[in-house]
Structures are given as C-alpha cells and as structure tokens.
Amino acid sequence: MILVTGATGRIGGRVVHELTAAGAAVRALTRRPDDVQLPGGAVAMSGDLRVAASVEPAFEGVDVAHLFPVPGWPVADLLALARKAGVRRIVLLSSASLPGGPGLIERQHRANEDAVRASGMPWTFVRPTAFMANDLSWAPAIRAEDTVYDAFPDASLAPVDEHDIAAVVAAALLDDDHAGHTYELSGPEPLTTVERVAILGEVLGRPLRFAELSPQEVRTSLVASHPPAVADAMIGVLAAATGTTAPILPGVHQATGGPPNTYAEWASRHADHFG
C-alpha cells in the first residue's frame, strides 16, 4: 500500500495516476475526499498534513509514503506516526534550491530532509528546480491581450515538467532500490524568462509580448497568495538567476531512464489554458 499526500495537486494527482497505471494499491490523502475523482483502484482518505492526528488513520497498513510538504506542517510528528504505523520508507518532495544557500526556501526544505533522516526510516529525496507549471500564472494576461507581465526577463532557469516530477516520485515509491538516493531534477535546457515566452508563442501560433514589471510590482502580486517572507525569497531566487546560465540536473534520467520533457512539450500539453 502506497500513501500519496498532496494527492489532488498537479504533482500528487499525476503520481496517483502513474501508480494506479502500474497496478499499485494507492491511498490518496485529501482534505475533501468526497469531492475528488481518482483513477480506478485509488482510495481517497480524509486528512490534513497540518494536523498530524488527522493523518494517523491514513498511515495504517501503508508500506511507503510520499510526503508533499505544506507550510507549517508538524513534520516530526507526522513521521513519528508513520513509523509507529509501520511505514517502512518515505519519499519526500524537496527542492533543488536546497544546496544553494541559507535562504528561507532552503532552510524550510533542509529542515524537512533533516526530520526525515532523523526518523530512522529509509528515504528518497526528490529535489526539483522551478516548475514549468508556475508559468500558468501568465495565462489570464495571455488570453486577454497576448502579453506576459513579469520581472527579471534575463533570469535563467531550467524548469521541470510536473509530469517528470511525478514520474520520478512514482518510480521511487514503486521500487525499494531508490532508497537512500537524492534525485535533483531540471528540464533539459536553460531558458530565460523571455525565451520561455517566445517558445510559448511559437506553440500557440501567435506572437506574445513581454512587458517588464519591477521586482516590487511582482512582489505585490505574490503577497496576495504567499507570506511576505516567501514572496521575498522567490524574488531573491529570480534576481540571483539573472545573468547566469541555469545548470541542467540529471535526476529525471537517473530515476526513470528517460529524458525530461522540453518546455515546448509542456506548453503544447497546456495550450488550452492560454487560449
């Protein structure tokens, strides 16, 4: 039995799909089990990772658990409940930013990894770089006026497709041989913000305009959905990426044996979102 947390999100939902397609028994944790539709064979269970006691029943009978971190979760308490229930291995979604320095994002993910190590259970860490899906935030302005409003036009990232992240997580959940491995994931090429806009325009078959915002303008939009400290950390990541060339990380191939999807492939799959 495999437990997937974050099971209704972009990554977790795809993990559930990959696992059921492989014939695995899957338990999907969600705060609203009556409102979700899951692939055949997956069972929804109620639970909120921010409230450890609510997750305890979901750990019963589970062999391997995928943990999708949420802000403020009591990770040590959750791991203690998992170990008590007999969970024998953890696959944790972390971040490729972790080795880079002492910023807020790095500290949060480092604390999660340290807690998993301290639990004594075998683990696999999956560390993706920026998600291609982050660019879905551009969709309303593209649909309305074929324009992308953003800062840092020359920030270089090698974003990774959420399907590739899910494929690595699923591979790690299905095979004990992945225990003890850390997989750092990126897409196959470094791309600046304006280069991603250009590729997206080619896929959509129409030219897109890039309108540069100031970092403060972007921060103002971010704090509408993120704590200010997190918004500042996100701005800092993009500022640090300006004028650089993002590294290409090997984790997708290491874990799955295949290449990561390109940005154009991701954009083609999501073309309907952009109108």
PDB file of C-alpha atoms in Angstrom:
ATOM      1  CA  MET A   1       0.000   0.000   0.000  1.00  0.00           C
ATOM      2  CA  ILE A   2       1.314   3.424  -1.018  1.00  0.00           C
ATOM      3  CA  LEU A   3       0.124   6.658   0.589  1.00  0.00           C
ATOM      4  CA  VAL A   4       0.212   9.797  -1.565  1.00  0.00           C
ATOM      5  CA  THR A   5      -0.191  13.152   0.167  1.00  0.00           C
ATOM      6  CA  GLY A   6      -0.986  16.240  -1.855  1.00  0.00           C
ATOM      7  CA  ALA A   7      -2.963  13.770  -3.944  1.00  0.00           C
ATOM      8  CA  THR A   8      -5.225  16.303  -5.641  1.00  0.00           C
ATOM      9  CA  GLY A   9      -2.465  18.712  -6.724  1.00  0.00           C
ATOM     10  CA  ARG A  10      -0.656  18.925 -10.047  1.00  0.00           C
ATOM     11  CA  ILE A  11       2.120  16.603  -8.914  1.00  0.00           C
ATOM     12  CA  GLY A  12       0.269  14.379  -6.462  1.00  0.00           C
ATOM     13  CA  GLY A  13      -2.607  13.779  -8.847  1.00  0.00           C
ATOM     14  CA  ARG A  14      -0.184  12.674 -11.535  1.00  0.00           C
ATOM     15  CA  VAL A  15       1.648  10.444  -9.023  1.00  0.00           C
ATOM     16  CA  VAL A  16      -1.647   8.699  -8.247  1.00  0.00           C
ATOM     17  CA  HIS A  17      -2.233   8.207 -11.986  1.00  0.00           C
ATOM     18  CA  GLU A  18       1.259   6.747 -12.512  1.00  0.00           C
ATOM     19  CA  LEU A  19       0.916   4.380  -9.560  1.00  0.00           C
ATOM     20  CA  THR A  20      -2.523   3.047 -10.456  1.00  0.00           C
ATOM     21  CA  ALA A  21      -1.402   2.562 -14.063  1.00  0.00           C
ATOM     22  CA  ALA A  22       1.398   0.370 -12.660  1.00  0.00           C
ATOM     23  CA  GLY A  23      -1.134  -1.681 -10.696  1.00  0.00           C
ATOM     24  CA  ALA A  24      -0.177  -0.393  -7.250  1.00  0.00           C
ATOM     25  CA  ALA A  25      -2.570  -0.135  -4.309  1.00  0.00           C
ATOM     26  CA  VAL A  26      -2.879   3.597  -3.628  1.00  0.00           C
ATOM     27  CA  ARG A  27      -4.330   5.590  -0.754  1.00  0.00           C
ATOM     28  CA  ALA A  28      -4.791   9.281  -1.619  1.00  0.00           C
ATOM     29  CA  LEU A  29      -4.818  11.787   1.230  1.00  0.00           C
ATOM     30  CA  THR A  30      -7.078  14.808   0.763  1.00  0.00           C
ATOM     31  CA  ARG A  31      -8.922  17.268   2.954  1.00  0.00           C
ATOM     32  CA  ARG A  32     -12.089  16.749   0.879  1.00  0.00           C
ATOM     33  CA  PRO A  33     -12.357  13.064  -0.067  1.00  0.00           C
ATOM     34  CA  ASP A  34     -15.977  13.372  -1.179  1.00  0.00           C
ATOM     35  CA  ASP A  35     -15.099  15.992  -3.800  1.00  0.00           C
ATOM     36  CA  VAL A  36     -12.343  14.182  -5.701  1.00  0.00           C
ATOM     37  CA  GLN A  37     -12.347  11.745  -8.571  1.00  0.00           C
ATOM     38  CA  LEU A  38      -9.417   9.335  -8.586  1.00  0.00           C
ATOM     39  CA  PRO A  39      -8.170   6.755 -11.095  1.00  0.00           C
ATOM     40  CA  GLY A  40      -9.574   3.264 -10.648  1.00  0.00           C
ATOM     41  CA  GLY A  41      -8.085   1.443  -7.683  1.00  0.00           C
ATOM     42  CA  ALA A  42      -7.109   4.536  -5.699  1.00  0.00           C
ATOM     43  CA  VAL A  43      -8.893   5.157  -2.404  1.00  0.00           C
ATOM     44  CA  ALA A  44      -9.391   8.665  -1.004  1.00  0.00           C
ATOM     45  CA  MET A  45      -8.880   9.224   2.713  1.00  0.00           C
ATOM     46  CA  SER A  46      -9.501  12.369   4.729  1.00  0.00           C
ATOM     47  CA  GLY A  47      -6.581  14.117   6.370  1.00  0.00           C
ATOM     48  CA  ASP A  48      -4.791  17.454   6.695  1.00  0.00           C
ATOM     49  CA  LEU A  49      -0.997  17.425   6.879  1.00  0.00           C
ATOM     50  CA  ARG A  50      -1.136  20.490   9.111  1.00  0.00           C
ATOM     51  CA  VAL A  51      -2.962  18.423  11.759  1.00  0.00           C
ATOM     52  CA  ALA A  52      -0.900  15.308  12.484  1.00  0.00           C
ATOM     53  CA  ALA A  53      -3.661  13.410  14.312  1.00  0.00           C
ATOM     54  CA  SER A  54      -5.939  13.684  11.265  1.00  0.00           C
ATOM     55  CA  VAL A  55      -3.407  11.753   9.173  1.00  0.00           C
ATOM     56  CA  GLU A  56      -2.802   8.914  11.634  1.00  0.00           C
ATOM     57  CA  PRO A  57      -5.549   6.607  10.221  1.00  0.00           C
ATOM     58  CA  ALA A  58      -4.171   7.028   6.699  1.00  0.00           C
ATOM     59  CA  PHE A  59      -0.776   5.599   7.736  1.00  0.00           C
ATOM     60  CA  GLU A  60      -2.252   2.288   8.927  1.00  0.00           C
ATOM     61  CA  GLY A  61      -1.217  -0.576   6.649  1.00  0.00           C
ATOM     62  CA  VAL A  62       0.951   1.656   4.449  1.00  0.00           C
ATOM     63  CA  ASP A  63       4.335   0.408   3.236  1.00  0.00           C
ATOM     64  CA  VAL A  64       5.671   3.534   1.523  1.00  0.00           C
ATOM     65  CA  ALA A  65       4.513   7.149   1.859  1.00  0.00           C
ATOM     66  CA  HIS A  66       5.025  10.165  -0.373  1.00  0.00           C
ATOM     67  CA  LEU A  67       5.158  13.386   1.639  1.00  0.00           C
ATOM     68  CA  PHE A  68       4.325  16.637  -0.123  1.00  0.00           C
ATOM     69  CA  PRO A  69       5.384  19.480   2.217  1.00  0.00           C
ATOM     70  CA  VAL A  70       2.957  22.211   3.230  1.00  0.00           C
ATOM     71  CA  PRO A  71       3.760  25.381   5.208  1.00  0.00           C
ATOM     72  CA  GLY A  72       3.633  24.921   8.951  1.00  0.00           C
ATOM     73  CA  TRP A  73       3.214  21.164   8.925  1.00  0.00           C
ATOM     74  CA  PRO A  74       4.377  19.247  12.043  1.00  0.00           C
ATOM     75  CA  VAL A  75       6.742  17.078  10.036  1.00  0.00           C
ATOM     76  CA  ALA A  76       8.404  15.368  13.020  1.00  0.00           C
ATOM     77  CA  ASP A  77       5.018  14.415  14.483  1.00  0.00           C
ATOM     78  CA  LEU A  78       3.816  13.068  11.151  1.00  0.00           C
ATOM     79  CA  LEU A  79       6.951  10.973  10.764  1.00  0.00           C
ATOM     80  CA  ALA A  80       6.574   9.600  14.289  1.00  0.00           C
ATOM     81  CA  LEU A  81       3.019   8.496  13.460  1.00  0.00           C
ATOM     82  CA  ALA A  82       4.194   6.940  10.188  1.00  0.00           C
ATOM     83  CA  ARG A  83       6.925   4.971  11.922  1.00  0.00           C
ATOM     84  CA  LYS A  84       4.516   3.847  14.664  1.00  0.00           C
ATOM     85  CA  ALA A  85       2.111   2.576  11.982  1.00  0.00           C
ATOM     86  CA  GLY A  86       4.848   0.509  10.333  1.00  0.00           C
ATOM     87  CA  VAL A  87       5.592   2.679   7.306  1.00  0.00           C
ATOM     88  CA  ARG A  88       8.965   1.448   6.150  1.00  0.00           C
ATOM     89  CA  ARG A  89      10.061   4.105   3.649  1.00  0.00           C
ATOM     90  CA  ILE A  90       9.468   7.804   2.889  1.00  0.00           C
ATOM     91  CA  VAL A  91       9.687   9.608  -0.455  1.00  0.00           C
ATOM     92  CA  LEU A  92       9.907  13.345   0.228  1.00  0.00           C
ATOM     93  CA  LEU A  93       9.390  16.151  -2.263  1.00  0.00           C
ATOM     94  CA  SER A  94      12.143  18.666  -1.545  1.00  0.00           C
ATOM     95  CA  SER A  95      13.824  21.352  -3.661  1.00  0.00           C
ATOM     96  CA  ALA A  96      16.866  21.696  -5.882  1.00  0.00           C
ATOM     97  CA  SER A  97      17.427  25.111  -4.305  1.00  0.00           C
ATOM     98  CA  LEU A  98      18.474  23.424  -1.051  1.00  0.00           C
ATOM     99  CA  PRO A  99      22.241  23.177  -1.713  1.00  0.00           C
ATOM    100  CA  GLY A 100      22.398  26.795  -2.844  1.00  0.00           C
ATOM    101  CA  GLY A 101      22.467  28.725   0.390  1.00  0.00           C
ATOM    102  CA  PRO A 102      20.850  29.783   3.658  1.00  0.00           C
ATOM    103  CA  GLY A 103      17.674  31.423   2.281  1.00  0.00           C
ATOM    104  CA  LEU A 104      14.167  30.813   3.595  1.00  0.00           C
ATOM    105  CA  ILE A 105      13.231  28.219   0.957  1.00  0.00           C
ATOM    106  CA  GLU A 106      16.461  26.306   1.531  1.00  0.00           C
ATOM    107  CA  ARG A 107      16.020  26.368   5.307  1.00  0.00           C
ATOM    108  CA  GLN A 108      12.486  25.011   5.095  1.00  0.00           C
ATOM    109  CA  HIS A 109      13.405  22.128   2.823  1.00  0.00           C
ATOM    110  CA  ARG A 110      16.590  21.364   4.756  1.00  0.00           C
ATOM    111  CA  ALA A 111      14.543  21.091   7.955  1.00  0.00           C
ATOM    112  CA  ASN A 112      12.172  18.662   6.224  1.00  0.00           C
ATOM    113  CA  GLU A 113      15.031  16.485   4.987  1.00  0.00           C
ATOM    114  CA  ASP A 114      16.725  16.544   8.390  1.00  0.00           C
ATOM    115  CA  ALA A 115      13.495  15.414  10.052  1.00  0.00           C
ATOM    116  CA  VAL A 116      13.120  12.517   7.621  1.00  0.00           C
ATOM    117  CA  ARG A 117      16.714  11.437   8.217  1.00  0.00           C
ATOM    118  CA  ALA A 118      16.195  11.647  11.977  1.00  0.00           C
ATOM    119  CA  SER A 119      13.087   9.446  11.764  1.00  0.00           C
ATOM    120  CA  GLY A 120      15.244   6.404  11.077  1.00  0.00           C
ATOM    121  CA  MET A 121      13.101   5.306   8.127  1.00  0.00           C
ATOM    122  CA  PRO A 122      14.772   4.766   4.746  1.00  0.00           C
ATOM    123  CA  TRP A 123      14.143   7.719   2.458  1.00  0.00           C
ATOM    124  CA  THR A 124      14.323   9.083  -1.067  1.00  0.00           C
ATOM    125  CA  PHE A 125      14.555  12.833  -1.671  1.00  0.00           C
ATOM    126  CA  VAL A 126      13.182  14.317  -4.902  1.00  0.00           C
ATOM    127  CA  ARG A 127      14.559  17.832  -5.489  1.00  0.00           C
ATOM    128  CA  PRO A 128      13.013  19.606  -8.494  1.00  0.00           C
ATOM    129  CA  THR A 129      14.036  23.019  -9.704  1.00  0.00           C
ATOM    130  CA  ALA A 130      11.352  25.566 -10.691  1.00  0.00           C
ATOM    131  CA  PHE A 131       8.136  24.041 -12.043  1.00  0.00           C
ATOM    132  CA  MET A 132       7.117  24.732 -15.632  1.00  0.00           C
ATOM    133  CA  ALA A 133       3.589  24.898 -14.223  1.00  0.00           C
ATOM    134  CA  ASN A 134       4.496  28.173 -12.481  1.00  0.00           C
ATOM    135  CA  ASP A 135       4.103  29.824 -15.886  1.00  0.00           C
ATOM    136  CA  LEU A 136       0.384  29.044 -15.873  1.00  0.00           C
ATOM    137  CA  SER A 137       0.129  32.262 -13.846  1.00  0.00           C
ATOM    138  CA  TRP A 138       0.693  34.037 -17.177  1.00  0.00           C
ATOM    139  CA  ALA A 139      -2.464  32.548 -18.697  1.00  0.00           C
ATOM    140  CA  PRO A 140      -5.046  35.261 -17.863  1.00  0.00           C
ATOM    141  CA  ALA A 141      -2.990  38.071 -19.423  1.00  0.00           C
ATOM    142  CA  ILE A 142      -2.098  35.926 -22.440  1.00  0.00           C
ATOM    143  CA  ARG A 143      -5.742  35.057 -23.026  1.00  0.00           C
ATOM    144  CA  ALA A 144      -6.760  38.705 -22.654  1.00  0.00           C
ATOM    145  CA  GLU A 145      -4.005  40.529 -24.537  1.00  0.00           C
ATOM    146  CA  ASP A 146      -1.246  38.148 -25.681  1.00  0.00           C
ATOM    147  CA  THR A 147       1.077  39.696 -23.104  1.00  0.00           C
ATOM    148  CA  VAL A 148       3.232  38.340 -20.299  1.00  0.00           C
ATOM    149  CA  TYR A 149       3.765  40.713 -17.383  1.00  0.00           C
ATOM    150  CA  ASP A 150       6.765  39.716 -15.274  1.00  0.00           C
ATOM    151  CA  ALA A 151      10.096  40.871 -13.909  1.00  0.00           C
ATOM    152  CA  PHE A 152      13.622  39.575 -14.500  1.00  0.00           C
ATOM    153  CA  PRO A 153      13.487  38.951 -18.280  1.00  0.00           C
ATOM    154  CA  ASP A 154      17.038  37.566 -18.279  1.00  0.00           C
ATOM    155  CA  ALA A 155      16.678  35.227 -15.270  1.00  0.00           C
ATOM    156  CA  SER A 156      17.878  31.803 -16.388  1.00  0.00           C
ATOM    157  CA  LEU A 157      16.057  28.717 -15.125  1.00  0.00           C
ATOM    158  CA  ALA A 158      15.861  25.107 -16.267  1.00  0.00           C
ATOM    159  CA  PRO A 159      12.264  24.469 -15.205  1.00  0.00           C
ATOM    160  CA  VAL A 160      10.952  20.931 -14.968  1.00  0.00           C
ATOM    161  CA  ASP A 161       7.642  19.483 -16.152  1.00  0.00           C
ATOM    162  CA  GLU A 162       5.335  18.406 -13.317  1.00  0.00           C
ATOM    163  CA  HIS A 163       4.812  15.116 -15.189  1.00  0.00           C
ATOM    164  CA  ASP A 164       8.535  14.404 -14.888  1.00  0.00           C
ATOM    165  CA  ILE A 165       8.486  15.190 -11.172  1.00  0.00           C
ATOM    166  CA  ALA A 166       5.574  12.794 -10.721  1.00  0.00           C
ATOM    167  CA  ALA A 167       7.312  10.103 -12.767  1.00  0.00           C
ATOM    168  CA  VAL A 168      10.377  10.280 -10.512  1.00  0.00           C
ATOM    169  CA  VAL A 169       8.252  10.209  -7.347  1.00  0.00           C
ATOM    170  CA  ALA A 170       6.265   7.235  -8.648  1.00  0.00           C
ATOM    171  CA  ALA A 171       9.423   5.344  -9.608  1.00  0.00           C
ATOM    172  CA  ALA A 172      10.833   5.909  -6.125  1.00  0.00           C
ATOM    173  CA  LEU A 173       7.610   4.754  -4.463  1.00  0.00           C
ATOM    174  CA  LEU A 174       7.417   1.571  -6.513  1.00  0.00           C
ATOM    175  CA  ASP A 175      10.983   0.309  -6.084  1.00  0.00           C
ATOM    176  CA  ASP A 176      12.977  -0.051  -2.853  1.00  0.00           C
ATOM    177  CA  ASP A 177      16.195   0.274  -4.860  1.00  0.00           C
ATOM    178  CA  HIS A 178      15.648   4.053  -4.823  1.00  0.00           C
ATOM    179  CA  ALA A 179      16.098   4.172  -1.037  1.00  0.00           C
ATOM    180  CA  GLY A 180      18.972   6.405   0.017  1.00  0.00           C
ATOM    181  CA  HIS A 181      19.032   8.321  -3.273  1.00  0.00           C
ATOM    182  CA  THR A 182      18.605  12.049  -3.802  1.00  0.00           C
ATOM    183  CA  TYR A 183      17.339  12.978  -7.263  1.00  0.00           C
ATOM    184  CA  GLU A 184      17.874  16.554  -8.443  1.00  0.00           C
ATOM    185  CA  LEU A 185      15.557  17.368 -11.339  1.00  0.00           C
ATOM    186  CA  SER A 186      15.506  20.017 -14.044  1.00  0.00           C
ATOM    187  CA  GLY A 187      14.287  20.357 -17.573  1.00  0.00           C
ATOM    188  CA  PRO A 188      16.644  19.675 -20.497  1.00  0.00           C
ATOM    189  CA  GLU A 189      17.701  23.266 -21.250  1.00  0.00           C
ATOM    190  CA  PRO A 190      18.367  26.598 -19.536  1.00  0.00           C
ATOM    191  CA  LEU A 191      15.823  29.227 -20.560  1.00  0.00           C
ATOM    192  CA  THR A 192      15.430  32.876 -19.663  1.00  0.00           C
ATOM    193  CA  THR A 193      12.005  34.334 -18.990  1.00  0.00           C
ATOM    194  CA  VAL A 194      11.788  35.929 -22.434  1.00  0.00           C
ATOM    195  CA  GLU A 195      12.944  32.689 -24.091  1.00  0.00           C
ATOM    196  CA  ARG A 196      10.092  30.805 -22.419  1.00  0.00           C
ATOM    197  CA  VAL A 197       7.655  33.470 -23.598  1.00  0.00           C
ATOM    198  CA  ALA A 198       8.957  33.071 -27.161  1.00  0.00           C
ATOM    199  CA  ILE A 199       8.586  29.272 -27.070  1.00  0.00           C
ATOM    200  CA  LEU A 200       5.085  29.606 -25.685  1.00  0.00           C
ATOM    201  CA  GLY A 201       4.191  31.985 -28.536  1.00  0.00           C
ATOM    202  CA  GLU A 202       5.528  29.503 -31.100  1.00  0.00           C
ATOM    203  CA  VAL A 203       3.446  26.696 -29.607  1.00  0.00           C
ATOM    204  CA  LEU A 204       0.311  28.865 -29.536  1.00  0.00           C
ATOM    205  CA  GLY A 205       0.933  30.084 -33.086  1.00  0.00           C
ATOM    206  CA  ARG A 206       0.851  33.789 -32.257  1.00  0.00           C
ATOM    207  CA  PRO A 207       3.441  36.313 -31.078  1.00  0.00           C
ATOM    208  CA  LEU A 208       3.420  37.184 -27.406  1.00  0.00           C
ATOM    209  CA  ARG A 209       4.630  40.455 -25.927  1.00  0.00           C
ATOM    210  CA  PHE A 210       6.766  40.655 -22.785  1.00  0.00           C
ATOM    211  CA  ALA A 211       6.057  43.652 -20.557  1.00  0.00           C
ATOM    212  CA  GLU A 212       8.654  44.075 -17.847  1.00  0.00           C
ATOM    213  CA  LEU A 213       7.490  44.751 -14.313  1.00  0.00           C
ATOM    214  CA  SER A 214       9.607  45.955 -11.433  1.00  0.00           C
ATOM    215  CA  PRO A 215      10.522  43.452  -8.699  1.00  0.00           C
ATOM    216  CA  GLN A 216       8.299  45.431  -6.310  1.00  0.00           C
ATOM    217  CA  GLU A 217       5.312  45.086  -8.649  1.00  0.00           C
ATOM    218  CA  VAL A 218       5.847  41.317  -8.819  1.00  0.00           C
ATOM    219  CA  ARG A 219       6.226  41.136  -5.050  1.00  0.00           C
ATOM    220  CA  THR A 220       2.912  42.928  -4.613  1.00  0.00           C
ATOM    221  CA  SER A 221       1.165  40.281  -6.704  1.00  0.00           C
ATOM    222  CA  LEU A 222       2.934  37.436  -4.911  1.00  0.00           C
ATOM    223  CA  VAL A 223       1.950  38.544  -1.412  1.00  0.00           C
ATOM    224  CA  ALA A 224      -1.678  38.147  -2.416  1.00  0.00           C
ATOM    225  CA  SER A 225      -1.174  34.368  -2.224  1.00  0.00           C
ATOM    226  CA  HIS A 226       2.109  33.885  -0.321  1.00  0.00           C
ATOM    227  CA  PRO A 227       3.501  35.059   3.036  1.00  0.00           C
ATOM    228  CA  PRO A 228       5.707  38.134   2.543  1.00  0.00           C
ATOM    229  CA  ALA A 229       8.860  36.239   3.538  1.00  0.00           C
ATOM    230  CA  VAL A 230       8.154  33.592   0.908  1.00  0.00           C
ATOM    231  CA  ALA A 231       7.456  36.247  -1.718  1.00  0.00           C
ATOM    232  CA  ASP A 232      10.789  37.891  -0.882  1.00  0.00           C
ATOM    233  CA  ALA A 233      12.569  34.542  -1.178  1.00  0.00           C
ATOM    234  CA  MET A 234      11.012  33.909  -4.596  1.00  0.00           C
ATOM    235  CA  ILE A 235      12.070  37.346  -5.813  1.00  0.00           C
ATOM    236  CA  GLY A 236      15.562  36.657  -4.495  1.00  0.00           C
ATOM    237  CA  VAL A 237      15.829  33.416  -6.452  1.00  0.00           C
ATOM    238  CA  LEU A 238      14.946  35.169  -9.717  1.00  0.00           C
ATOM    239  CA  ALA A 239      17.267  38.091  -9.008  1.00  0.00           C
ATOM    240  CA  ALA A 240      20.142  35.684  -8.364  1.00  0.00           C
ATOM    241  CA  ALA A 241      19.376  33.838 -11.617  1.00  0.00           C
ATOM    242  CA  THR A 242      19.694  36.980 -13.728  1.00  0.00           C
ATOM    243  CA  GLY A 243      22.777  36.973 -15.902  1.00  0.00           C
ATOM    244  CA  THR A 244      23.545  33.320 -15.172  1.00  0.00           C
ATOM    245  CA  THR A 245      23.059  30.043 -17.028  1.00  0.00           C
ATOM    246  CA  ALA A 246      20.963  27.543 -15.111  1.00  0.00           C
ATOM    247  CA  PRO A 247      22.550  24.116 -14.593  1.00  0.00           C
ATOM    248  CA  ILE A 248      20.971  21.001 -16.080  1.00  0.00           C
ATOM    249  CA  LEU A 249      20.319  18.373 -13.415  1.00  0.00           C
ATOM    250  CA  PRO A 250      20.302  14.611 -14.143  1.00  0.00           C
ATOM    251  CA  GLY A 251      17.626  13.298 -11.777  1.00  0.00           C
ATOM    252  CA  VAL A 252      14.847  12.581 -14.276  1.00  0.00           C
ATOM    253  CA  HIS A 253      17.081  10.315 -16.337  1.00  0.00           C
ATOM    254  CA  GLN A 254      18.683   8.751 -13.251  1.00  0.00           C
ATOM    255  CA  ALA A 255      15.332   7.736 -11.779  1.00  0.00           C
ATOM    256  CA  THR A 256      13.301   6.905 -14.890  1.00  0.00           C
ATOM    257  CA  GLY A 257      15.858   6.120 -17.603  1.00  0.00           C
ATOM    258  CA  GLY A 258      14.248   8.667 -19.940  1.00  0.00           C
ATOM    259  CA  PRO A 259      14.891  12.312 -20.821  1.00  0.00           C
ATOM    260  CA  PRO A 260      12.961  15.178 -19.241  1.00  0.00           C
ATOM    261  CA  ASN A 261      10.232  16.867 -21.263  1.00  0.00           C
ATOM    262  CA  THR A 262      11.061  20.092 -23.051  1.00  0.00           C
ATOM    263  CA  TYR A 263       9.329  23.388 -22.337  1.00  0.00           C
ATOM    264  CA  ALA A 264       7.694  23.196 -25.776  1.00  0.00           C
ATOM    265  CA  GLU A 265       6.246  19.773 -24.943  1.00  0.00           C
ATOM    266  CA  TRP A 266       4.871  21.119 -21.661  1.00  0.00           C
ATOM    267  CA  ALA A 267       3.418  24.173 -23.394  1.00  0.00           C
ATOM    268  CA  SER A 268       1.718  22.020 -26.040  1.00  0.00           C
ATOM    269  CA  ARG A 269       0.022  19.976 -23.329  1.00  0.00           C
ATOM    270  CA  HIS A 270      -1.248  23.141 -21.643  1.00  0.00           C
ATOM    271  CA  ALA A 271      -2.061  25.190 -24.754  1.00  0.00           C
ATOM    272  CA  ASP A 272      -5.774  25.313 -23.897  1.00  0.00           C
ATOM    273  CA  HIS A 273      -5.002  27.159 -20.659  1.00  0.00           C
ATOM    274  CA  PHE A 274      -3.546  30.043 -22.668  1.00  0.00           C
ATOM    275  CA  GLY A 275      -6.470  30.336 -25.083  1.00  0.00           C
TER     276      GLY A 275
END
